[in-house]
Amino acid sequence: MDLRKLQRLVVDALEDVKAQDIRVFNTTGLTELFDRVVIASGTSNRQTRALASSVVEKVKDAGGHVISVEGTEAGEWVLVDLGDVVVHIMQPAARDYYALEEIWGGKPVRVKLAPPARGRVAA
């Protein structure tokens, strides 16, 4: 699957379940293992698991391959490995503690997020 399409699918799947603070990092110059790291926050164990499930379902429905999913038992940090894209779904405390944004570079890839739903005021 095309990297841009996979990246878009992941972001859409996260937005569908109301992920917070979605960031996408280009890691092509940092590692040969994968090309993108996506980091997003969920507010509870239930939401982080639902976010991971949404990513897995959307990727599989599009014909993509999911290599592994880890961390669903505890739900504080769930990792979805899609090969070229690795998705970290974390609760805010874990995200602050591990500071993955600092590891993968402080400047995320520009991704156009979906506009707010009509009738709702953006915060």
PDB file of C-alpha atoms in Angstrom:
ATOM      1  CA  MET A   1       0.000   0.000   0.000  1.00  0.00           C
ATOM      2  CA  ASP A   2       1.211   3.500  -0.829  1.00  0.00           C
ATOM      3  CA  LEU A   3       2.783   5.247   2.190  1.00  0.00           C
ATOM      4  CA  ARG A   4       0.624   8.364   1.866  1.00  0.00           C
ATOM      5  CA  LYS A   5      -2.543   6.293   1.623  1.00  0.00           C
ATOM      6  CA  LEU A   6      -1.551   4.251   4.676  1.00  0.00           C
ATOM      7  CA  GLN A   7      -0.701   7.405   6.623  1.00  0.00           C
ATOM      8  CA  ARG A   8      -4.075   8.934   5.695  1.00  0.00           C
ATOM      9  CA  LEU A   9      -5.932   5.745   6.683  1.00  0.00           C
ATOM     10  CA  VAL A  10      -4.242   5.759  10.086  1.00  0.00           C
ATOM     11  CA  VAL A  11      -5.016   9.424  10.764  1.00  0.00           C
ATOM     12  CA  ASP A  12      -8.639   8.976   9.616  1.00  0.00           C
ATOM     13  CA  ALA A  13      -9.056   5.912  11.844  1.00  0.00           C
ATOM     14  CA  LEU A  14      -7.694   7.836  14.826  1.00  0.00           C
ATOM     15  CA  GLU A  15      -9.927  10.827  14.131  1.00  0.00           C
ATOM     16  CA  ASP A  16     -12.972   8.535  13.857  1.00  0.00           C
ATOM     17  CA  VAL A  17     -12.555   7.566  17.526  1.00  0.00           C
ATOM     18  CA  LYS A  18     -11.655  11.099  18.652  1.00  0.00           C
ATOM     19  CA  ALA A  19      -7.917  10.699  19.228  1.00  0.00           C
ATOM     20  CA  GLN A  20      -6.230  13.770  20.633  1.00  0.00           C
ATOM     21  CA  ASP A  21      -2.996  15.478  19.611  1.00  0.00           C
ATOM     22  CA  ILE A  22      -2.227  13.352  16.527  1.00  0.00           C
ATOM     23  CA  ARG A  23       1.342  13.802  15.275  1.00  0.00           C
ATOM     24  CA  VAL A  24       3.033  12.141  12.288  1.00  0.00           C
ATOM     25  CA  PHE A  25       6.835  11.997  12.027  1.00  0.00           C
ATOM     26  CA  ASN A  26       8.938  11.218   8.946  1.00  0.00           C
ATOM     27  CA  THR A  27      11.582   8.739  10.116  1.00  0.00           C
ATOM     28  CA  THR A  28      13.150   7.843   6.756  1.00  0.00           C
ATOM     29  CA  GLY A  29      16.418   9.576   7.674  1.00  0.00           C
ATOM     30  CA  LEU A  30      16.468   8.144  11.197  1.00  0.00           C
ATOM     31  CA  THR A  31      15.822   4.421  10.695  1.00  0.00           C
ATOM     32  CA  GLU A  32      15.434   1.906   7.893  1.00  0.00           C
ATOM     33  CA  LEU A  33      12.815  -0.076   9.831  1.00  0.00           C
ATOM     34  CA  PHE A  34       9.829   2.185   9.067  1.00  0.00           C
ATOM     35  CA  ASP A  35       9.043   5.470   7.318  1.00  0.00           C
ATOM     36  CA  ARG A  36       6.497   7.083   9.632  1.00  0.00           C
ATOM     37  CA  VAL A  37       5.729   7.201  13.343  1.00  0.00           C
ATOM     38  CA  VAL A  38       2.244   8.304  14.344  1.00  0.00           C
ATOM     39  CA  ILE A  39       1.647   9.327  17.954  1.00  0.00           C
ATOM     40  CA  ALA A  40      -1.827  10.003  19.345  1.00  0.00           C
ATOM     41  CA  SER A  41      -3.453  10.278  22.756  1.00  0.00           C
ATOM     42  CA  GLY A  42      -6.516   8.594  24.190  1.00  0.00           C
ATOM     43  CA  THR A  43      -8.126   9.604  27.458  1.00  0.00           C
ATOM     44  CA  SER A  44      -8.659   6.113  28.923  1.00  0.00           C
ATOM     45  CA  ASN A  45      -7.654   2.458  28.552  1.00  0.00           C
ATOM     46  CA  ARG A  46     -10.932   1.831  26.758  1.00  0.00           C
ATOM     47  CA  GLN A  47     -10.307   4.639  24.264  1.00  0.00           C
ATOM     48  CA  THR A  48      -6.708   3.643  23.505  1.00  0.00           C
ATOM     49  CA  ARG A  49      -7.889   0.098  22.752  1.00  0.00           C
ATOM     50  CA  ALA A  50     -10.746   1.452  20.606  1.00  0.00           C
ATOM     51  CA  LEU A  51      -8.303   3.688  18.712  1.00  0.00           C
ATOM     52  CA  ALA A  52      -5.998   0.745  18.003  1.00  0.00           C
ATOM     53  CA  SER A  53      -8.954  -1.375  16.912  1.00  0.00           C
ATOM     54  CA  SER A  54     -10.103   1.385  14.553  1.00  0.00           C
ATOM     55  CA  VAL A  55      -6.633   1.594  12.962  1.00  0.00           C
ATOM     56  CA  VAL A  56      -6.415  -2.193  12.535  1.00  0.00           C
ATOM     57  CA  GLU A  57      -9.919  -2.451  11.062  1.00  0.00           C
ATOM     58  CA  LYS A  58      -9.487   0.432   8.617  1.00  0.00           C
ATOM     59  CA  VAL A  59      -6.097  -0.826   7.386  1.00  0.00           C
ATOM     60  CA  LYS A  60      -7.353  -4.399   6.927  1.00  0.00           C
ATOM     61  CA  ASP A  61     -10.503  -3.175   5.141  1.00  0.00           C
ATOM     62  CA  ALA A  62      -8.260  -1.303   2.688  1.00  0.00           C
ATOM     63  CA  GLY A  63      -6.226  -4.448   2.012  1.00  0.00           C
ATOM     64  CA  GLY A  64      -3.293  -3.466   4.206  1.00  0.00           C
ATOM     65  CA  HIS A  65      -1.285  -5.736   6.480  1.00  0.00           C
ATOM     66  CA  VAL A  66      -1.071  -5.434  10.262  1.00  0.00           C
ATOM     67  CA  ILE A  67       2.166  -6.936  11.582  1.00  0.00           C
ATOM     68  CA  SER A  68       1.366  -6.760  15.293  1.00  0.00           C
ATOM     69  CA  VAL A  69      -0.568  -4.997  18.028  1.00  0.00           C
ATOM     70  CA  GLU A  70       0.877  -4.759  21.530  1.00  0.00           C
ATOM     71  CA  GLY A  71      -0.237  -3.233  24.816  1.00  0.00           C
ATOM     72  CA  THR A  72      -3.979  -3.800  24.577  1.00  0.00           C
ATOM     73  CA  GLU A  73      -4.075  -5.614  27.919  1.00  0.00           C
ATOM     74  CA  ALA A  74      -3.105  -2.560  29.970  1.00  0.00           C
ATOM     75  CA  GLY A  75      -4.177   0.062  27.440  1.00  0.00           C
ATOM     76  CA  GLU A  76      -1.884   2.818  28.690  1.00  0.00           C
ATOM     77  CA  TRP A  77       0.299   2.538  25.577  1.00  0.00           C
ATOM     78  CA  VAL A  78      -0.847   0.549  22.565  1.00  0.00           C
ATOM     79  CA  LEU A  79       1.486   0.022  19.616  1.00  0.00           C
ATOM     80  CA  VAL A  80       0.200  -0.918  16.152  1.00  0.00           C
ATOM     81  CA  ASP A  81       2.948  -2.038  13.738  1.00  0.00           C
ATOM     82  CA  LEU A  82       1.916  -1.644  10.104  1.00  0.00           C
ATOM     83  CA  GLY A  83       5.383  -2.141   8.620  1.00  0.00           C
ATOM     84  CA  ASP A  84       6.098   1.230   7.023  1.00  0.00           C
ATOM     85  CA  VAL A  85       4.058   3.018   9.702  1.00  0.00           C
ATOM     86  CA  VAL A  86       4.243   2.462  13.466  1.00  0.00           C
ATOM     87  CA  VAL A  87       1.382   3.877  15.540  1.00  0.00           C
ATOM     88  CA  HIS A  88       1.765   4.725  19.236  1.00  0.00           C
ATOM     89  CA  ILE A  89      -1.532   5.357  21.043  1.00  0.00           C
ATOM     90  CA  MET A  90      -0.874   6.582  24.561  1.00  0.00           C
ATOM     91  CA  GLN A  91      -2.643   8.036  27.537  1.00  0.00           C
ATOM     92  CA  PRO A  92      -1.376  11.569  28.299  1.00  0.00           C
ATOM     93  CA  ALA A  93       0.679  10.594  31.389  1.00  0.00           C
ATOM     94  CA  ALA A  94       2.558   7.879  29.471  1.00  0.00           C
ATOM     95  CA  ARG A  95       3.026  10.177  26.491  1.00  0.00           C
ATOM     96  CA  ASP A  96       4.498  12.914  28.681  1.00  0.00           C
ATOM     97  CA  TYR A  97       6.759  10.453  30.508  1.00  0.00           C
ATOM     98  CA  TYR A  98       8.205   8.713  27.432  1.00  0.00           C
ATOM     99  CA  ALA A  99       8.361  11.879  25.255  1.00  0.00           C
ATOM    100  CA  LEU A 100       8.496  10.004  21.941  1.00  0.00           C
ATOM    101  CA  GLU A 101       8.218  13.281  20.033  1.00  0.00           C
ATOM    102  CA  GLU A 102      11.716  14.143  21.261  1.00  0.00           C
ATOM    103  CA  ILE A 103      13.085  10.809  20.026  1.00  0.00           C
ATOM    104  CA  TRP A 104      11.567  10.989  16.541  1.00  0.00           C
ATOM    105  CA  GLY A 105      12.173  14.675  15.953  1.00  0.00           C
ATOM    106  CA  GLY A 106      10.401  17.795  17.068  1.00  0.00           C
ATOM    107  CA  LYS A 107       8.905  18.644  13.693  1.00  0.00           C
ATOM    108  CA  PRO A 108       5.943  16.499  12.628  1.00  0.00           C
ATOM    109  CA  VAL A 109       4.931  15.914   9.013  1.00  0.00           C
ATOM    110  CA  ARG A 110       2.141  18.224   7.897  1.00  0.00           C
ATOM    111  CA  VAL A 111      -1.067  16.239   7.685  1.00  0.00           C
ATOM    112  CA  LYS A 112      -4.339  17.879   6.822  1.00  0.00           C
ATOM    113  CA  LEU A 113      -6.743  16.876   9.580  1.00  0.00           C
ATOM    114  CA  ALA A 114     -10.466  16.607   8.983  1.00  0.00           C
ATOM    115  CA  PRO A 115     -12.383  19.856   9.572  1.00  0.00           C
ATOM    116  CA  PRO A 116     -14.578  20.069  12.683  1.00  0.00           C
ATOM    117  CA  ALA A 117     -18.084  18.669  12.239  1.00  0.00           C
ATOM    118  CA  ARG A 118     -20.694  21.209  11.164  1.00  0.00           C
ATOM    119  CA  GLY A 119     -22.569  22.811  14.000  1.00  0.00           C
ATOM    120  CA  ARG A 120     -19.681  22.287  16.408  1.00  0.00           C
ATOM    121  CA  VAL A 121     -17.398  25.073  17.476  1.00  0.00           C
ATOM    122  CA  ALA A 122     -13.680  24.285  17.319  1.00  0.00           C
ATOM    123  CA  ALA A 123     -11.944  24.617  20.673  1.00  0.00           C
TER     124      ALA A 123
END
